[in-house]
Amino acid sequence: MGCTQSSEERSGKERNRMVDNYLKKEKEKMAKEFKLLLLGAGESGKSTVVKQMKVIHQGGYAKEELLGFKATVAQNTVQFMASILAAMERLEVAFGDEARKGDAKEVMESVEVGAELTELSPALGACLERLWGDQGVQACFARANEYQLNDSAPYYLGDVARLAAPDYLPNEQDVLRSRVMTTGISESQFTYNKLFFRLYDVGGQRSERKKWIHCFEDVTAIIFCAALSAYDLVLIEDESTNRMQESLQLFDSICNTKWFVKTSIILFLNKKDLFEEKITRVPLTVCFPDYRGPQEYESAANFIRDRFESMNNSPAGKQIYTHFTCATDTGNIRFVFGAVSDIVVQNSLAACGLV
């Protein structure tokens, strides 16, 4: 009789078993769903990474979506040339051919149209081509570190004939290189290796960072983007501050905040292609006076990596997972994200007590 269980005892054990099963399933579900937060200063390439996730994991862009970027490409191209023209006046750089002043006037009038510019007409395209071929314009472009000019300027301005063709349809590379300043918070969802990811992208300019805290809860991992090539550039919102130094300070604050004590941090040192070209002509000492290595890619890139990783003061010995990236290179981002997902999955399983 002492071994007989009452109905209440049996019912209690069944409830405990159901609760245990529920908790186990919830842990397994959590281990298959990942929230990634994409952070970094402005112009670091975050939005390009988001676009690559669509290309790699969501089937890319349909024709209708590509057509939707036609106006953005046109506006970007005109604005990039307008930035150079404005800098020419400020830096007192003359046109190689005085006839280009008429083309410049056409371009500046197109800028005033703003969002109403939906495509590059053949006539406007011809103006842009002639300007881009001008010796004075090229001389000013070579001094782009002295004013604000987007990295995509030579890509678009060097291919205006294609962009201004009547049957022009943006391709994926055109989309990846297009620029619309991120404001607010955008969410992308995709599946990779049967795992579900939510990727949150928030604006990197200082005015946007106060919104970041709304994304901090339940973050699986942070992907922090920093532009290697920004070491000789200044912020758009504060031209007294070096972009690389701003990025280091921002990484320090993210890496060591109480919110992310146990959160995996993946560092994307982005724009490695631009950095590899720039380091041969612009010394790293313009940003880091203490750098004593050669002006070559590997030594300089490793120095910057070490400087970022030295910001990690986590008492728990948290590791920083660093990758050198080129966000416009789909193959590179596909490879890197595969490595990132492995890190995220292993750390998440460990956090849930499943490994």
GROMACS .gro file of C-alpha atoms in nm:
model
  355
    1MET     CA    1   0.000   0.000   0.000
    2GLY     CA    2   0.292   0.233   0.072
    3CYS     CA    3   0.393   0.217  -0.293
    4THR     CA    4   0.054   0.316  -0.426
    5GLN     CA    5   0.042   0.668  -0.576
    6SER     CA    6  -0.262   0.885  -0.527
    7SER     CA    7  -0.431   1.042  -0.828
    8GLU     CA    8  -0.305   1.382  -0.710
    9GLU     CA    9   0.057   1.258  -0.705
   10ARG     CA   10   0.024   1.106  -1.052
   11SER     CA   11  -0.133   1.427  -1.179
   12GLY     CA   12   0.148   1.634  -1.026
   13LYS     CA   13   0.417   1.422  -1.187
   14GLU     CA   14   0.242   1.446  -1.523
   15ARG     CA   15   0.228   1.826  -1.492
   16ASN     CA   16   0.600   1.835  -1.407
   17ARG     CA   17   0.678   1.613  -1.706
   18MET     CA   18   0.475   1.842  -1.935
   19VAL     CA   19   0.650   2.151  -1.799
   20ASP     CA   20   0.991   1.989  -1.845
   21ASN     CA   21   0.904   1.893  -2.203
   22TYR     CA   22   0.776   2.242  -2.274
   23LEU     CA   23   1.091   2.405  -2.137
   24LYS     CA   24   1.308   2.165  -2.338
   25LYS     CA   25   1.119   2.245  -2.658
   26GLU     CA   26   1.143   2.617  -2.587
   27LYS     CA   27   1.519   2.586  -2.540
   28GLU     CA   28   1.547   2.395  -2.866
   29LYS     CA   29   1.333   2.657  -3.040
   30MET     CA   30   1.548   2.938  -2.900
   31ALA     CA   31   1.857   2.754  -3.023
   32LYS     CA   32   1.718   2.766  -3.377
   33GLU     CA   33   1.614   3.134  -3.379
   34PHE     CA   34   1.877   3.403  -3.377
   35LYS     CA   35   1.855   3.780  -3.338
   36LEU     CA   36   2.151   3.960  -3.496
   37LEU     CA   37   2.208   4.329  -3.436
   38LEU     CA   38   2.406   4.515  -3.704
   39LEU     CA   39   2.586   4.816  -3.556
   40GLY     CA   40   2.858   5.059  -3.661
   41ALA     CA   41   2.924   5.420  -3.749
   42GLY     CA   42   2.778   5.581  -4.061
   43GLU     CA   43   2.921   5.479  -4.401
   44SER     CA   44   3.065   5.155  -4.263
   45GLY     CA   45   2.874   4.928  -4.502
   46LYS     CA   46   2.599   4.793  -4.275
   47SER     CA   47   2.316   4.841  -4.523
   48THR     CA   48   2.521   4.669  -4.793
   49VAL     CA   49   2.550   4.364  -4.567
   50VAL     CA   50   2.169   4.364  -4.531
   51LYS     CA   51   2.128   4.374  -4.909
   52GLN     CA   52   2.371   4.084  -4.941
   53MET     CA   53   2.154   3.876  -4.707
   54LYS     CA   54   1.868   3.926  -4.952
   55VAL     CA   55   2.089   3.828  -5.245
   56ILE     CA   56   2.234   3.522  -5.069
   57HIS     CA   57   1.947   3.394  -4.855
   58GLN     CA   58   1.624   3.538  -5.000
   59GLY     CA   59   1.656   3.469  -5.370
   60GLY     CA   60   1.793   3.809  -5.468
   61TYR     CA   61   1.599   4.095  -5.630
   62ALA     CA   62   1.308   4.046  -5.869
   63LYS     CA   63   1.296   4.259  -6.186
   64GLU     CA   64   1.034   4.488  -6.033
   65GLU     CA   65   1.256   4.544  -5.728
   66LEU     CA   66   1.558   4.619  -5.947
   67LEU     CA   67   1.354   4.876  -6.141
   68GLY     CA   68   1.270   5.037  -5.809
   69PHE     CA   69   1.639   5.124  -5.763
   70LYS     CA   70   1.663   5.306  -6.096
   71ALA     CA   71   1.575   5.643  -5.943
   72THR     CA   72   1.814   5.588  -5.650
   73VAL     CA   73   2.102   5.511  -5.888
   74ALA     CA   74   2.025   5.824  -6.093
   75GLN     CA   75   2.003   6.047  -5.785
   76ASN     CA   76   2.322   5.897  -5.636
   77THR     CA   77   2.517   5.948  -5.959
   78VAL     CA   78   2.413   6.311  -5.996
   79GLN     CA   79   2.473   6.385  -5.628
   80PHE     CA   80   2.820   6.232  -5.637
   81MET     CA   81   2.921   6.454  -5.927
   82ALA     CA   82   2.762   6.755  -5.755
   83SER     CA   83   2.976   6.683  -5.445
   84ILE     CA   84   3.290   6.690  -5.660
   85LEU     CA   85   3.182   7.010  -5.834
   86ALA     CA   86   3.112   7.183  -5.502
   87ALA     CA   87   3.452   7.072  -5.374
   88MET     CA   88   3.621   7.206  -5.687
   89GLU     CA   89   3.485   7.550  -5.607
   90ARG     CA   90   3.585   7.530  -5.240
   91LEU     CA   91   3.931   7.391  -5.312
   92GLU     CA   92   3.979   7.626  -5.607
   93VAL     CA   93   4.037   7.348  -5.861
   94ALA     CA   94   3.979   7.463  -6.219
   95PHE     CA   95   3.826   7.259  -6.500
   96GLY     CA   96   4.072   7.120  -6.752
   97ASP     CA   97   3.832   7.243  -7.022
   98GLU     CA   98   3.630   7.560  -6.958
   99ALA     CA   99   3.350   7.415  -7.172
  100ARG     CA  100   3.268   7.185  -6.883
  101LYS     CA  101   3.115   7.477  -6.691
  102GLY     CA  102   2.799   7.439  -6.898
  103ASP     CA  103   2.783   7.067  -6.813
  104ALA     CA  104   2.834   7.151  -6.446
  105LYS     CA  105   2.539   7.390  -6.460
  106GLU     CA  106   2.320   7.112  -6.603
  107VAL     CA  107   2.422   6.875  -6.325
  108MET     CA  108   2.358   7.126  -6.047
  109GLU     CA  109   2.013   7.201  -6.188
  110SER     CA  110   1.939   6.827  -6.183
  111VAL     CA  111   2.036   6.815  -5.814
  112GLU     CA  112   1.770   7.078  -5.741
  113VAL     CA  113   1.508   6.843  -5.889
  114GLY     CA  114   1.592   6.602  -5.607
  115ALA     CA  115   1.356   6.307  -5.562
  116GLU     CA  116   1.176   6.397  -5.884
  117LEU     CA  117   1.477   6.271  -6.081
  118THR     CA  118   1.375   5.916  -6.171
  119GLU     CA  119   1.636   5.829  -6.435
  120LEU     CA  120   1.943   5.957  -6.619
  121SER     CA  121   1.848   6.095  -6.958
  122PRO     CA  122   2.099   6.043  -7.244
  123ALA     CA  123   2.165   6.420  -7.243
  124LEU     CA  124   2.236   6.432  -6.869
  125GLY     CA  125   2.443   6.116  -6.900
  126ALA     CA  126   2.656   6.282  -7.170
  127CYS     CA  127   2.715   6.581  -6.938
  128LEU     CA  128   2.827   6.349  -6.659
  129GLU     CA  129   3.056   6.153  -6.892
  130ARG     CA  130   3.227   6.468  -7.017
  131LEU     CA  131   3.270   6.598  -6.664
  132TRP     CA  132   3.412   6.268  -6.534
  133GLY     CA  133   3.667   6.275  -6.816
  134ASP     CA  134   3.779   6.627  -6.732
  135GLN     CA  135   4.130   6.667  -6.591
  136GLY     CA  136   4.018   6.913  -6.324
  137VAL     CA  137   3.735   6.687  -6.205
  138GLN     CA  138   3.978   6.396  -6.178
  139ALA     CA  139   4.224   6.614  -5.985
  140CYS     CA  140   3.952   6.703  -5.736
  141PHE     CA  141   3.836   6.341  -5.712
  142ALA     CA  142   4.192   6.247  -5.614
  143ARG     CA  143   4.149   6.475  -5.310
  144ALA     CA  144   3.824   6.311  -5.197
  145ASN     CA  145   3.952   6.273  -4.842
  146GLU     CA  146   3.921   6.653  -4.810
  147TYR     CA  147   3.544   6.652  -4.852
  148GLN     CA  148   3.248   6.413  -4.830
  149LEU     CA  149   3.223   6.175  -5.126
  150ASN     CA  150   3.063   5.832  -5.120
  151ASP     CA  151   3.278   5.528  -5.203
  152SER     CA  152   3.046   5.436  -5.492
  153ALA     CA  153   3.117   5.757  -5.686
  154PRO     CA  154   3.380   5.612  -5.924
  155TYR     CA  155   3.171   5.298  -5.979
  156TYR     CA  156   2.870   5.496  -6.104
  157LEU     CA  157   3.047   5.788  -6.268
  158GLY     CA  158   3.278   5.555  -6.456
  159ASP     CA  159   2.985   5.368  -6.611
  160VAL     CA  160   2.740   5.648  -6.693
  161ALA     CA  161   2.684   5.534  -7.053
  162ARG     CA  162   2.522   5.214  -6.923
  163LEU     CA  163   2.328   5.388  -6.647
  164ALA     CA  164   2.184   5.645  -6.892
  165ALA     CA  165   2.083   5.393  -7.161
  166PRO     CA  166   1.708   5.397  -7.240
  167ASP     CA  167   1.673   5.026  -7.154
  168TYR     CA  168   1.882   5.045  -6.836
  169LEU     CA  169   1.787   4.795  -6.567
  170PRO     CA  170   1.992   4.806  -6.242
  171ASN     CA  171   2.184   4.489  -6.169
  172GLU     CA  172   2.260   4.349  -5.824
  173GLN     CA  173   2.597   4.526  -5.804
  174ASP     CA  174   2.427   4.858  -5.881
  175VAL     CA  175   2.183   4.789  -5.598
  176LEU     CA  176   2.458   4.689  -5.355
  177ARG     CA  177   2.645   5.012  -5.425
  178SER     CA  178   2.339   5.239  -5.404
  179ARG     CA  179   2.319   5.467  -5.103
  180VAL     CA  180   2.015   5.574  -4.902
  181MET     CA  181   2.093   5.689  -4.549
  182THR     CA  182   1.948   5.447  -4.294
  183THR     CA  183   1.710   5.605  -4.045
  184GLY     CA  184   1.516   5.420  -3.779
  185ILE     CA  185   1.532   5.041  -3.747
  186SER     CA  186   1.486   4.792  -4.028
  187GLU     CA  187   1.440   4.416  -3.985
  188SER     CA  188   1.531   4.141  -4.231
  189GLN     CA  189   1.430   3.778  -4.185
  190PHE     CA  190   1.583   3.477  -4.356
  191THR     CA  191   1.657   3.108  -4.312
  192TYR     CA  192   2.003   2.954  -4.339
  193ASN     CA  193   2.079   2.583  -4.281
  194LYS     CA  194   1.729   2.540  -4.134
  195LEU     CA  195   1.798   2.815  -3.881
  196PHE     CA  196   1.588   3.131  -3.861
  197PHE     CA  197   1.763   3.468  -3.840
  198ARG     CA  198   1.632   3.817  -3.766
  199LEU     CA  199   1.881   4.086  -3.870
  200TYR     CA  200   1.827   4.440  -3.737
  201ASP     CA  201   1.996   4.734  -3.908
  202VAL     CA  202   1.992   5.077  -3.743
  203GLY     CA  203   2.128   5.410  -3.864
  204GLY     CA  204   2.492   5.472  -3.780
  205GLN     CA  205   2.498   5.850  -3.766
  206ARG     CA  206   2.513   6.000  -3.416
  207SER     CA  207   2.155   6.127  -3.435
  208GLU     CA  208   2.033   5.771  -3.494
  209ARG     CA  209   2.218   5.595  -3.212
  210LYS     CA  210   1.970   5.683  -2.941
  211LYS     CA  211   1.735   5.435  -3.113
  212TRP     CA  212   1.977   5.146  -3.072
  213ILE     CA  213   1.874   5.065  -2.715
  214HIS     CA  214   1.529   4.959  -2.839
  215CYS     CA  215   1.699   4.660  -3.010
  216PHE     CA  216   1.924   4.549  -2.724
  217GLU     CA  217   1.698   4.289  -2.562
  218ASP     CA  218   1.748   3.917  -2.638
  219VAL     CA  219   2.028   3.974  -2.889
  220THR     CA  220   2.206   3.654  -2.992
  221ALA     CA  221   2.503   3.829  -3.149
  222ILE     CA  222   2.625   4.170  -3.263
  223ILE     CA  223   2.785   4.226  -3.599
  224PHE     CA  224   2.984   4.549  -3.575
  225CYS     CA  225   3.094   4.704  -3.905
  226ALA     CA  226   3.394   4.936  -3.931
  227ALA     CA  227   3.539   5.069  -4.257
  228LEU     CA  228   3.912   5.000  -4.287
  229SER     CA  229   3.940   5.266  -4.558
  230ALA     CA  230   3.799   5.540  -4.333
  231TYR     CA  231   4.127   5.608  -4.155
  232ASP     CA  232   4.185   5.935  -4.345
  233LEU     CA  233   3.820   6.050  -4.355
  234VAL     CA  234   3.602   6.259  -4.124
  235LEU     CA  235   3.240   6.218  -4.015
  236ILE     CA  236   2.960   6.361  -4.227
  237GLU     CA  237   2.793   6.497  -3.912
  238ASP     CA  238   3.115   6.629  -3.752
  239GLU     CA  239   3.404   6.713  -3.982
  240SER     CA  240   3.638   6.762  -3.686
  241THR     CA  241   3.625   6.390  -3.599
  242ASN     CA  242   3.814   6.115  -3.777
  243ARG     CA  243   3.584   5.829  -3.885
  244MET     CA  244   3.819   5.553  -3.770
  245GLN     CA  245   3.863   5.708  -3.424
  246GLU     CA  246   3.486   5.748  -3.396
  247SER     CA  247   3.440   5.384  -3.489
  248LEU     CA  248   3.692   5.272  -3.226
  249GLN     CA  249   3.517   5.473  -2.955
  250LEU     CA  250   3.181   5.335  -3.059
  251PHE     CA  251   3.312   4.978  -3.060
  252ASP     CA  252   3.455   5.034  -2.711
  253SER     CA  253   3.115   5.146  -2.581
  254ILE     CA  254   2.930   4.853  -2.744
  255CYS     CA  255   3.185   4.589  -2.651
  256ASN     CA  256   3.195   4.684  -2.283
  257THR     CA  257   2.835   4.782  -2.212
  258LYS     CA  258   2.643   4.592  -1.945
  259TRP     CA  259   2.385   4.497  -2.209
  260PHE     CA  260   2.624   4.268  -2.397
  261VAL     CA  261   2.836   4.104  -2.127
  262LYS     CA  262   2.750   3.756  -2.259
  263THR     CA  263   2.668   3.846  -2.619
  264SER     CA  264   2.888   3.724  -2.904
  265ILE     CA  265   3.048   4.011  -3.095
  266ILE     CA  266   3.155   3.968  -3.455
  267LEU     CA  267   3.371   4.245  -3.599
  268PHE     CA  268   3.355   4.312  -3.974
  269LEU     CA  269   3.655   4.520  -4.078
  270ASN     CA  270   3.493   4.621  -4.404
  271LYS     CA  271   3.598   4.781  -4.733
  272LYS     CA  272   3.921   4.584  -4.742
  273ASP     CA  273   3.940   4.634  -5.120
  274LEU     CA  274   3.943   5.014  -5.086
  275PHE     CA  275   4.188   4.992  -4.797
  276GLU     CA  276   4.430   4.775  -4.995
  277GLU     CA  277   4.443   5.039  -5.270
  278LYS     CA  278   4.456   5.340  -5.038
  279ILE     CA  279   4.728   5.218  -4.800
  280THR     CA  280   4.988   5.235  -5.081
  281ARG     CA  281   4.941   5.612  -5.115
  282VAL     CA  282   4.800   5.739  -4.782
  283PRO     CA  283   5.005   5.645  -4.473
  284LEU     CA  284   4.823   5.491  -4.179
  285THR     CA  285   5.001   5.737  -3.952
  286VAL     CA  286   4.748   6.007  -4.050
  287CYS     CA  287   4.517   5.825  -3.806
  288PHE     CA  288   4.760   5.625  -3.591
  289PRO     CA  289   5.085   5.821  -3.533
  290ASP     CA  290   5.222   5.527  -3.334
  291TYR     CA  291   5.209   5.288  -3.630
  292ARG     CA  292   5.563   5.175  -3.721
  293GLY     CA  293   5.492   4.903  -3.975
  294PRO     CA  294   5.519   4.912  -4.356
  295GLN     CA  295   5.256   5.084  -4.568
  296GLU     CA  296   5.115   4.757  -4.696
  297TYR     CA  297   4.782   4.583  -4.657
  298GLU     CA  298   4.857   4.291  -4.425
  299SER     CA  299   5.062   4.477  -4.165
  300ALA     CA  300   4.832   4.781  -4.159
  301ALA     CA  301   4.510   4.576  -4.151
  302ASN     CA  302   4.640   4.360  -3.865
  303PHE     CA  303   4.739   4.673  -3.672
  304ILE     CA  304   4.382   4.807  -3.701
  305ARG     CA  305   4.240   4.467  -3.602
  306ASP     CA  306   4.458   4.459  -3.291
  307ARG     CA  307   4.355   4.815  -3.202
  308PHE     CA  308   3.986   4.723  -3.217
  309GLU     CA  309   4.028   4.397  -3.027
  310SER     CA  310   4.223   4.578  -2.755
  311MET     CA  311   3.900   4.769  -2.675
  312ASN     CA  312   3.755   4.449  -2.526
  313ASN     CA  313   3.774   4.480  -2.147
  314SER     CA  314   3.521   4.208  -2.069
  315PRO     CA  315   3.591   4.051  -1.727
  316ALA     CA  316   3.442   3.726  -1.859
  317GLY     CA  317   3.712   3.702  -2.126
  318LYS     CA  318   3.462   3.743  -2.409
  319GLN     CA  319   3.616   3.671  -2.750
  320ILE     CA  320   3.587   3.906  -3.048
  321TYR     CA  321   3.545   3.722  -3.379
  322THR     CA  322   3.707   3.938  -3.648
  323HIS     CA  323   3.668   3.910  -4.026
  324PHE     CA  324   3.812   4.126  -4.304
  325THR     CA  325   3.527   4.189  -4.547
  326CYS     CA  326   3.423   4.352  -4.871
  327ALA     CA  327   3.047   4.401  -4.838
  328THR     CA  328   2.998   4.450  -5.215
  329ASP     CA  329   3.159   4.110  -5.285
  330THR     CA  330   2.882   3.850  -5.264
  331GLY     CA  331   3.123   3.556  -5.254
  332ASN     CA  332   3.316   3.708  -4.966
  333ILE     CA  333   3.004   3.781  -4.759
  334ARG     CA  334   2.859   3.436  -4.831
  335PHE     CA  335   3.178   3.274  -4.699
  336VAL     CA  336   3.204   3.504  -4.397
  337PHE     CA  337   2.839   3.463  -4.299
  338GLY     CA  338   2.883   3.085  -4.305
  339ALA     CA  339   3.162   3.123  -4.049
  340VAL     CA  340   2.956   3.372  -3.848
  341SER     CA  341   2.654   3.141  -3.833
  342ASP     CA  342   2.871   2.857  -3.698
  343ILE     CA  343   2.996   3.084  -3.419
  344VAL     CA  344   2.647   3.209  -3.337
  345VAL     CA  345   2.496   2.860  -3.329
  346GLN     CA  346   2.767   2.711  -3.104
  347ASN     CA  347   2.755   3.000  -2.859
  348SER     CA  348   2.375   2.997  -2.851
  349LEU     CA  349   2.360   2.622  -2.787
  350ALA     CA  350   2.611   2.663  -2.505
  351ALA     CA  351   2.406   2.948  -2.353
  352CYS     CA  352   2.093   2.729  -2.363
  353GLY     CA  353   2.277   2.439  -2.197
  354LEU     CA  354   2.232   2.214  -2.501
  355VAL     CA  355   2.604   2.142  -2.554
   0.00000   0.00000   0.00000
